[in-house]
Amino acid sequence: METTFTPLASLGGGLAIGLGAVLLMLGLGRILGATGIISGLVFAENRDEGLWRGAMVLGMVLAPGLIYLVTGSMPALDVPVSPAMIVVGGVIVGLGASLGSGCTSGHGVCGLARLSRRSLVAVPVFMATAAITVFLIRHAFGA
């Protein structure tokens, strides 16, 4: 399995995520963590937050269409696993985000920028776990 190097697209995506995080913090004083935003929308504890959370999720869903309008082509998407494995992976990531009190976007983008001690521990754990998982799947299990 080959991973394509896309520095310009990655830079653009990183800038967009960073801008979104800054605007959300400046505008509403909230931290941009995708899992927390979706969780707060699904398991609403505060009805007043539904509008901005819904707008964020809608933006995530509609972003590929915006890319199509700008570039004339859809982003390349290659998912080499079954839908069942995607669901299992999603559940595992959701449990991990819950146990870690945040997701990679919340800890990695916003937490590190705020020098959060919890994020300074969580991000290396996320990265090490991802590296070990990729190694095992690609080399040990031969997928």
mmCIF file of N, CA, C and O in Angstrom, residues 8 16 34-35 46 55 63 75 89 100 107-108 112-113 117 121 132 134 138-139:
data_model
loop_
_atom_site.group_PDB
_atom_site.id
_atom_site.type_symbol
_atom_site.label_atom_id
_atom_site.label_comp_id
_atom_site.label_asym_id
_atom_site.label_seq_id
_atom_site.Cartn_x
_atom_site.Cartn_y
_atom_site.Cartn_z
ATOM 1 N N LEU A 8 1.155 20.368 -1.055
ATOM 2 C CA LEU A 8 0.326 21.563 -1.220
ATOM 3 C C LEU A 8 -1.087 21.348 -0.679
ATOM 4 O O LEU A 8 -1.628 22.214 0.018
ATOM 5 N N ALA A 16 -6.518 25.604 6.576
ATOM 6 C CA ALA A 16 -7.970 25.705 6.763
ATOM 7 C C ALA A 16 -8.395 25.254 8.154
ATOM 8 O O ALA A 16 -9.229 25.896 8.802
ATOM 9 N N ALA A 34 -13.185 17.880 16.551
ATOM 10 C CA ALA A 34 -14.256 17.314 15.725
ATOM 11 C C ALA A 34 -15.123 16.314 16.487
ATOM 12 O O ALA A 34 -16.360 16.362 16.399
ATOM 13 N N THR A 35 -14.501 15.430 17.246
ATOM 14 C CA THR A 35 -15.275 14.431 17.973
ATOM 15 C C THR A 35 -16.184 15.082 19.011
ATOM 16 O O THR A 35 -17.345 14.704 19.161
ATOM 17 N N ASN A 46 -26.780 21.163 25.770
ATOM 18 C CA ASN A 46 -27.125 22.567 25.741
ATOM 19 C C ASN A 46 -27.686 22.898 24.360
ATOM 20 O O ASN A 46 -26.952 22.912 23.379
ATOM 21 N N ALA A 55 -23.522 23.738 12.052
ATOM 22 C CA ALA A 55 -22.819 24.426 10.970
ATOM 23 C C ALA A 55 -21.438 23.816 10.740
ATOM 24 O O ALA A 55 -21.001 23.647 9.594
ATOM 25 N N ALA A 63 -17.588 20.146 2.399
ATOM 26 C CA ALA A 63 -16.257 20.562 1.935
ATOM 27 C C ALA A 63 -15.824 19.892 0.628
ATOM 28 O O ALA A 63 -15.292 20.569 -0.256
ATOM 29 N N PRO A 75 -12.016 15.174 -4.567
ATOM 30 C CA PRO A 75 -10.789 14.671 -3.948
ATOM 31 C C PRO A 75 -10.690 13.155 -4.128
ATOM 32 O O PRO A 75 -11.696 12.452 -4.102
ATOM 33 N N GLY A 89 -13.426 0.628 13.247
ATOM 34 C CA GLY A 89 -12.425 1.671 13.467
ATOM 35 C C GLY A 89 -13.026 2.927 14.066
ATOM 36 O O GLY A 89 -12.442 3.551 14.960
ATOM 37 N N GLY A 100 -9.486 9.620 26.152
ATOM 38 C CA GLY A 100 -8.427 10.630 26.133
ATOM 39 C C GLY A 100 -8.928 12.045 26.347
ATOM 40 O O GLY A 100 -8.162 12.994 26.234
ATOM 41 N N HIS A 107 -6.810 17.955 20.686
ATOM 42 C CA HIS A 107 -5.523 17.938 21.378
ATOM 43 C C HIS A 107 -4.394 18.431 20.481
ATOM 44 O O HIS A 107 -3.560 19.234 20.890
ATOM 45 N N GLY A 108 -4.349 17.911 19.245
ATOM 46 C CA GLY A 108 -3.223 18.194 18.363
ATOM 47 C C GLY A 108 -3.186 19.610 17.836
ATOM 48 O O GLY A 108 -2.118 20.217 17.742
ATOM 49 N N LEU A 112 -2.208 21.638 21.842
ATOM 50 C CA LEU A 112 -0.782 21.945 21.767
ATOM 51 C C LEU A 112 -0.547 23.448 21.635
ATOM 52 O O LEU A 112 0.387 23.988 22.229
ATOM 53 N N ALA A 113 -1.388 24.121 20.875
ATOM 54 C CA ALA A 113 -1.239 25.573 20.717
ATOM 55 C C ALA A 113 -1.436 26.303 22.041
ATOM 56 O O ALA A 113 -0.831 27.352 22.274
ATOM 57 N N ARG A 117 -1.084 20.619 29.194
ATOM 58 C CA ARG A 117 -0.303 19.456 29.638
ATOM 59 C C ARG A 117 -0.961 18.157 29.201
ATOM 60 O O ARG A 117 -0.283 17.202 28.808
ATOM 61 N N VAL A 121 0.700 15.213 26.520
ATOM 62 C CA VAL A 121 0.802 13.772 26.761
ATOM 63 C C VAL A 121 -0.013 13.013 25.711
ATOM 64 O O VAL A 121 0.446 12.008 25.160
ATOM 65 N N ILE A 132 2.463 2.419 15.439
ATOM 66 C CA ILE A 132 2.457 0.982 15.741
ATOM 67 C C ILE A 132 1.362 0.281 14.941
ATOM 68 O O ILE A 132 1.585 -0.799 14.376
ATOM 69 N N VAL A 134 -0.028 1.207 12.041
ATOM 70 C CA VAL A 134 0.352 1.148 10.623
ATOM 71 C C VAL A 134 1.407 0.071 10.403
ATOM 72 O O VAL A 134 1.318 -0.716 9.457
ATOM 73 N N ARG A 138 0.550 -3.094 8.033
ATOM 74 C CA ARG A 138 1.270 -3.182 6.756
ATOM 75 C C ARG A 138 2.354 -4.258 6.751
ATOM 76 O O ARG A 138 2.639 -4.823 5.699
ATOM 77 N N HIS A 139 2.981 -4.511 7.887
ATOM 78 C CA HIS A 139 4.131 -5.408 7.893
ATOM 79 C C HIS A 139 3.886 -6.715 8.640
ATOM 80 O O HIS A 139 4.261 -7.773 8.164
#
